PDB file of C-alpha atoms in Angstrom:
ATOM      1  CA  MET A  33     257.586  75.799 151.792  1.00 49.00           C
ATOM      2  CA  GLU A  34     254.448  77.660 150.765  1.00 61.00           C
ATOM      3  CA  ASP A  35     251.367  78.162 152.933  1.00 62.00           C
ATOM      4  CA  LEU A  36     248.605  76.301 151.340  1.00 60.00           C
ATOM      5  CA  SER A  37     245.767  78.407 152.989  1.00 64.00           C
ATOM      6  CA  VAL A  38     247.069  81.887 151.507  1.00 65.00           C
ATOM      7  CA  PRO A  39     245.497  82.601 148.092  1.00 67.00           C
ATOM      8  CA  SER A  40     248.100  82.440 145.279  1.00 71.00           C
ATOM      9  CA  HIS A  41     248.123  81.255 141.725  1.00 68.00           C
ATOM     10  CA  SER A  42     251.007  79.968 139.416  1.00 70.00           C
ATOM     11  CA  ALA A  43     252.053  80.719 135.837  1.00 63.00           C
ATOM     12  CA  PHE A  44     249.277  79.826 133.329  1.00 72.00           C
ATOM     13  CA  HIS A  45     246.847  79.421 136.314  1.00 80.00           C
ATOM     14  CA  SER A  46     247.532  75.821 136.638  1.00 87.00           C
ATOM     15  CA  PHE A  47     247.449  75.767 140.472  1.00 89.00           C
ATOM     16  CA  CYS A  48     245.182  78.457 142.018  1.00 90.00           C
ATOM     17  CA  ILE A  49     244.808  78.315 145.904  1.00 90.00           C
ATOM     18  CA  LYS A  50     241.691  80.087 146.941  1.00 91.00           C
ATOM     19  CA  PRO A  51     241.056  82.052 143.512  1.00 90.00           C
ATOM     20  CA  PRO A  52     238.495  85.032 143.140  1.00 88.00           C
ATOM     21  CA  VAL A  53     236.265  83.171 140.894  1.00 89.00           C
ATOM     22  CA  LYS A  54     232.947  81.366 140.818  1.00 90.00           C
ATOM     23  CA  PHE A  55     231.640  78.419 138.691  1.00 87.00           C
ATOM     24  CA  ASP A  56     228.099  77.690 137.373  1.00 87.00           C
ATOM     25  CA  THR A  57     226.992  75.022 139.973  1.00 86.00           C
ATOM     26  CA  GLN A  58     228.662  76.569 143.044  1.00 89.00           C
ATOM     27  CA  MET A  59     226.551  76.764 146.119  1.00 90.00           C
ATOM     28  CA  ASP A  60     226.050  79.859 148.243  1.00 89.00           C
ATOM     29  CA  ASP A  61     228.414  78.628 151.385  1.00 91.00           C
ATOM     30  CA  GLU A  62     230.991  76.843 149.169  1.00 92.00           C
ATOM     31  CA  GLU A  63     234.347  78.085 148.964  1.00 93.00           C
ATOM     32  CA  ILE A  64     236.935  77.284 146.350  1.00 93.00           C
ATOM     33  CA  LEU A  65     240.062  75.693 147.787  1.00 93.00           C
ATOM     34  CA  LEU A  66     241.968  74.880 144.514  1.00 93.00           C
ATOM     35  CA  ILE A  67     241.715  75.062 140.817  1.00 94.00           C
ATOM     36  CA  LEU A  68     243.889  72.721 138.832  1.00 94.00           C
ATOM     37  CA  ARG A  69     245.102  72.448 135.189  1.00 94.00           C
ATOM     38  CA  ALA A  70     247.684  70.362 133.766  1.00 94.00           C
ATOM     39  CA  HIS A  71     251.123  71.640 134.197  1.00 94.00           C
ATOM     40  CA  PRO A  72     252.161  73.922 131.473  1.00 93.00           C
ATOM     41  CA  ILE A  73     255.348  71.931 130.478  1.00 94.00           C
ATOM     42  CA  THR A  74     252.839  69.120 129.377  1.00 94.00           C
ATOM     43  CA  GLN A  75     251.673  71.281 126.745  1.00 95.00           C
ATOM     44  CA  LEU A  76     254.918  71.456 125.075  1.00 95.00           C
ATOM     45  CA  PRO A  77     254.555  68.609 122.591  1.00 96.00           C
ATOM     46  CA  TRP A  78     251.739  70.093 120.794  1.00 96.00           C
ATOM     47  CA  VAL A  79     253.235  73.579 120.740  1.00 96.00           C
ATOM     48  CA  LEU A  80     256.537  72.054 119.224  1.00 97.00           C
ATOM     49  CA  ASN A  81     254.615  70.056 116.715  1.00 96.00           C
ATOM     50  CA  GLY A  82     252.834  73.124 115.384  1.00 95.00           C
ATOM     51  CA  LEU A  83     256.351  74.864 115.337  1.00 96.00           C
ATOM     52  CA  PHE A  84     257.728  72.186 113.361  1.00 97.00           C
ATOM     53  CA  ILE A  85     254.985  72.175 110.734  1.00 96.00           C
ATOM     54  CA  ILE A  86     255.451  76.002 110.328  1.00 95.00           C
ATOM     55  CA  ILE A  87     259.140  75.373 109.805  1.00 96.00           C
ATOM     56  CA  LEU A  88     258.529  72.689 107.458  1.00 95.00           C
ATOM     57  CA  LEU A  89     256.109  74.905 105.575  1.00 94.00           C
ATOM     58  CA  PHE A  90     258.884  77.398 105.202  1.00 93.00           C
ATOM     59  CA  PHE A  91     261.275  74.915 103.579  1.00 93.00           C
ATOM     60  CA  ILE A  92     258.628  73.491 101.415  1.00 92.00           C
ATOM     61  CA  ASN A  93     257.875  77.079  99.999  1.00 92.00           C
ATOM     62  CA  LEU A  94     261.615  77.565  99.289  1.00 90.00           C
ATOM     63  CA  PHE A  95     261.787  74.285  97.125  1.00 89.00           C
ATOM     64  CA  ALA A  96     258.262  74.487  95.775  1.00 88.00           C
ATOM     65  CA  SER A  97     258.340  77.954  94.721  1.00 85.00           C
ATOM     66  CA  SER A  98     259.891  77.069  91.278  1.00 86.00           C
ATOM     67  CA  LEU A  99     257.524  74.195  90.688  1.00 89.00           C
ATOM     68  CA  PHE A 100     254.196  75.935  91.319  1.00 88.00           C
ATOM     69  CA  SER A 101     252.661  79.286  90.640  1.00 90.00           C
ATOM     70  CA  PHE A 102     252.259  82.030  93.498  1.00 90.00           C
ATOM     71  CA  GLN A 103     248.459  81.422  93.509  1.00 93.00           C
ATOM     72  CA  GLN A 104     248.924  77.606  94.154  1.00 93.00           C
ATOM     73  CA  LEU A 105     251.352  78.140  96.934  1.00 93.00           C
ATOM     74  CA  PHE A 106     249.385  80.891  98.443  1.00 94.00           C
ATOM     75  CA  ILE A 107     246.280  78.577  98.562  1.00 95.00           C
ATOM     76  CA  PHE A 108     248.472  75.729 100.103  1.00 94.00           C
ATOM     77  CA  ASN A 109     249.987  78.128 102.779  1.00 95.00           C
ATOM     78  CA  VAL A 110     246.658  79.212 103.766  1.00 96.00           C
ATOM     79  CA  GLY A 111     245.333  75.711 104.102  1.00 96.00           C
ATOM     80  CA  ILE A 112     248.547  74.599 106.132  1.00 96.00           C
ATOM     81  CA  GLY A 113     248.194  77.897 108.288  1.00 95.00           C
ATOM     82  CA  ALA A 114     244.524  77.292 109.034  1.00 97.00           C
ATOM     83  CA  PHE A 115     245.230  73.730 110.012  1.00 96.00           C
ATOM     84  CA  VAL A 116     248.098  74.794 112.370  1.00 96.00           C
ATOM     85  CA  PHE A 117     245.769  77.668 113.771  1.00 96.00           C
ATOM     86  CA  ALA A 118     243.032  75.099 114.364  1.00 96.00           C
ATOM     87  CA  TYR A 119     245.371  72.652 115.968  1.00 95.00           C
ATOM     88  CA  TYR A 120     246.799  75.290 118.369  1.00 95.00           C
ATOM     89  CA  TRP A 121     243.210  76.524 119.178  1.00 94.00           C
ATOM     90  CA  PHE A 122     241.690  72.923 119.867  1.00 93.00           C
ATOM     91  CA  ASN A 123     244.728  72.101 122.105  1.00 94.00           C
ATOM     92  CA  PHE A 124     244.495  75.421 123.848  1.00 93.00           C
ATOM     93  CA  LEU A 125     240.860  74.875 124.633  1.00 91.00           C
ATOM     94  CA  SER A 126     241.463  71.489 125.843  1.00 91.00           C
ATOM     95  CA  TYR A 127     244.175  72.675 128.100  1.00 92.00           C
ATOM     96  CA  PHE A 128     242.103  75.703 129.433  1.00 90.00           C
ATOM     97  CA  PHE A 129     238.896  74.012 129.990  1.00 90.00           C
ATOM     98  CA  ASN A 130     239.850  70.655 131.492  1.00 93.00           C
ATOM     99  CA  VAL A 131     239.868  71.845 135.168  1.00 94.00           C
ATOM    100  CA  GLY A 132     239.921  70.306 138.510  1.00 94.00           C
ATOM    101  CA  ILE A 133     238.134  72.053 141.310  1.00 94.00           C
ATOM    102  CA  ILE A 134     238.353  71.464 145.082  1.00 94.00           C
ATOM    103  CA  THR A 135     236.076  73.143 147.321  1.00 94.00           C
ATOM    104  CA  ASN A 136     235.159  72.843 150.975  1.00 92.00           C
ATOM    105  CA  HIS A 137     232.046  70.539 149.987  1.00 93.00           C
ATOM    106  CA  ARG A 138     233.106  68.878 146.666  1.00 93.00           C
ATOM    107  CA  VAL A 139     235.874  67.677 144.384  1.00 93.00           C
ATOM    108  CA  ILE A 140     235.041  68.275 140.648  1.00 93.00           C
ATOM    109  CA  ASP A 141     236.633  67.223 137.519  1.00 93.00           C
ATOM    110  CA  VAL A 142     235.639  68.946 134.185  1.00 92.00           C
ATOM    111  CA  ASP A 143     236.708  67.446 131.082  1.00 90.00           C
ATOM    112  CA  PHE A 144     236.257  68.748 127.549  1.00 88.00           C
ATOM    113  CA  HIS A 145     236.787  65.917 125.163  1.00 84.00           C
ATOM    114  CA  ALA A 146     235.944  68.027 122.151  1.00 78.00           C
ATOM    115  CA  VAL A 147     234.524  71.242 121.501  1.00 76.00           C
ATOM    116  CA  ILE A 148     230.886  70.160 122.128  1.00 84.00           C
ATOM    117  CA  TYR A 149     231.206  67.420 124.574  1.00 89.00           C
ATOM    118  CA  LYS A 150     231.845  68.102 128.157  1.00 88.00           C
ATOM    119  CA  GLU A 151     232.110  65.645 131.219  1.00 89.00           C
ATOM    120  CA  VAL A 152     231.714  66.637 134.723  1.00 89.00           C
ATOM    121  CA  THR A 153     232.435  64.253 137.536  1.00 89.00           C
ATOM    122  CA  GLU A 154     232.048  65.317 141.184  1.00 89.00           C
ATOM    123  CA  ALA A 155     232.105  63.818 144.514  1.00 89.00           C
ATOM    124  CA  ARG A 156     231.199  65.019 147.933  1.00 90.00           C
ATOM    125  CA  ILE A 157     234.250  65.834 150.176  1.00 91.00           C
ATOM    126  CA  ASN A 158     232.923  63.645 152.760  1.00 89.00           C
ATOM    127  CA  LYS A 159     232.558  60.580 150.354  1.00 88.00           C
ATOM    128  CA  VAL A 160     236.371  60.718 149.627  1.00 90.00           C
ATOM    129  CA  GLU A 161     237.917  57.474 150.844  1.00 89.00           C
ATOM    130  CA  ASP A 162     241.503  57.649 149.442  1.00 90.00           C
ATOM    131  CA  ILE A 163     243.777  60.149 147.657  1.00 93.00           C
ATOM    132  CA  THR A 164     246.796  59.057 145.878  1.00 93.00           C
ATOM    133  CA  ALA A 165     249.286  61.056 144.229  1.00 94.00           C
ATOM    134  CA  LYS A 166     251.692  59.536 141.609  1.00 94.00           C
ATOM    135  CA  SER A 167     254.769  61.001 139.890  1.00 91.00           C
ATOM    136  CA  GLY A 168     257.202  59.262 137.629  1.00 89.00           C
ATOM    137  CA  GLY A 169     260.041  60.013 135.354  1.00 90.00           C
ATOM    138  CA  TYR A 170     262.649  62.431 135.103  1.00 93.00           C
ATOM    139  CA  VAL A 171     260.352  65.459 133.663  1.00 92.00           C
ATOM    140  CA  ALA A 172     257.654  64.915 136.265  1.00 92.00           C
ATOM    141  CA  SER A 173     260.208  65.019 138.944  1.00 92.00           C
ATOM    142  CA  LEU A 174     262.108  67.973 137.650  1.00 93.00           C
ATOM    143  CA  PHE A 175     259.131  70.048 136.958  1.00 93.00           C
ATOM    144  CA  ASN A 176     257.111  68.674 140.110  1.00 91.00           C
ATOM    145  CA  PHE A 177     254.057  67.429 138.479  1.00 94.00           C
ATOM    146  CA  GLY A 178     251.987  64.099 138.591  1.00 94.00           C
ATOM    147  CA  ASN A 179     248.536  62.524 138.800  1.00 95.00           C
ATOM    148  CA  VAL A 180     246.244  62.583 141.597  1.00 95.00           C
ATOM    149  CA  PHE A 181     243.514  59.888 142.065  1.00 94.00           C
ATOM    150  CA  VAL A 182     240.647  60.472 144.295  1.00 93.00           C
ATOM    151  CA  GLN A 183     238.587  57.244 145.252  1.00 91.00           C
ATOM    152  CA  THR A 184     235.222  57.555 146.627  1.00 88.00           C
ATOM    153  CA  ALA A 185     232.812  55.524 148.615  1.00 81.00           C
ATOM    154  CA  GLY A 186     229.800  53.949 147.278  1.00 71.00           C
ATOM    155  CA  ASN A 187     229.012  53.935 143.641  1.00 72.00           C
ATOM    156  CA  GLU A 188     230.204  57.226 142.772  1.00 66.00           C
ATOM    157  CA  LEU A 189     232.941  57.715 139.988  1.00 74.00           C
ATOM    158  CA  ASN A 190     236.392  58.080 140.975  1.00 82.00           C
ATOM    159  CA  ILE A 191     238.140  61.436 139.842  1.00 91.00           C
ATOM    160  CA  GLU A 192     241.586  61.626 138.388  1.00 92.00           C
ATOM    161  CA  PHE A 193     243.607  64.836 137.872  1.00 94.00           C
ATOM    162  CA  THR A 194     246.429  64.061 135.393  1.00 93.00           C
ATOM    163  CA  ASN A 195     249.749  65.972 134.927  1.00 94.00           C
ATOM    164  CA  VAL A 196     248.708  68.493 137.680  1.00 94.00           C
ATOM    165  CA  PRO A 197     251.495  70.637 139.305  1.00 93.00           C
ATOM    166  CA  ARG A 198     252.443  69.948 143.014  1.00 91.00           C
ATOM    167  CA  SER A 199     250.452  66.808 143.074  1.00 92.00           C
ATOM    168  CA  SER A 200     251.575  66.009 146.679  1.00 92.00           C
ATOM    169  CA  ASP A 201     250.167  69.629 147.841  1.00 92.00           C
ATOM    170  CA  VAL A 202     246.915  68.660 146.034  1.00 93.00           C
ATOM    171  CA  VAL A 203     246.692  65.660 148.307  1.00 93.00           C
ATOM    172  CA  LYS A 204     247.330  67.769 151.425  1.00 92.00           C
ATOM    173  CA  ILE A 205     244.548  70.450 150.430  1.00 92.00           C
ATOM    174  CA  ILE A 206     242.103  67.577 149.821  1.00 93.00           C
ATOM    175  CA  ASN A 207     242.825  65.898 153.050  1.00 91.00           C
ATOM    176  CA  SER A 208     242.543  69.268 154.888  1.00 89.00           C
ATOM    177  CA  ALA A 209     239.048  69.762 153.436  1.00 89.00           C
ATOM    178  CA  ILE A 210     237.729  66.372 154.549  1.00 87.00           C
ATOM    179  CA  PRO A 211     235.712  66.704 157.956  1.00 80.00           C
TER     180      PRO A 211
END
């Protein structure tokens, strides 16, 4: 079992313990304990969808080359290529910027729902009442990821981290930060 107090990170920076980074609203005495992103395996559907469209485009070009001129096929391919690039770009941005941050003072959930819309939910660590990790299904069990729900006291919003790696370790880290 890995020591959860030693700085480390996983592939694609989806589970970073005590990373050497700062964020914009970080206080002077605040230490980042954990940064979370969705498990990389959960990104496979959009990667495969884009590859499917590219392969489909290849076969369309084989059959449509006798029906359309080179210029028409070129414009069609550029349009589909731009669509696939935009699809990949926006999905990557969504993966990269949807982040959970656990510090010694706060639990923060940053969600980008679109390129220009950001939602930041935070709760003081001393207001955390209950932390639940849920993992279900064969793929989640095989790759060790799940959802973490943080319930807070009072009228603060509850925080949820979806499809994060090692969800039970996330619960341990948050529990260790609670005074």
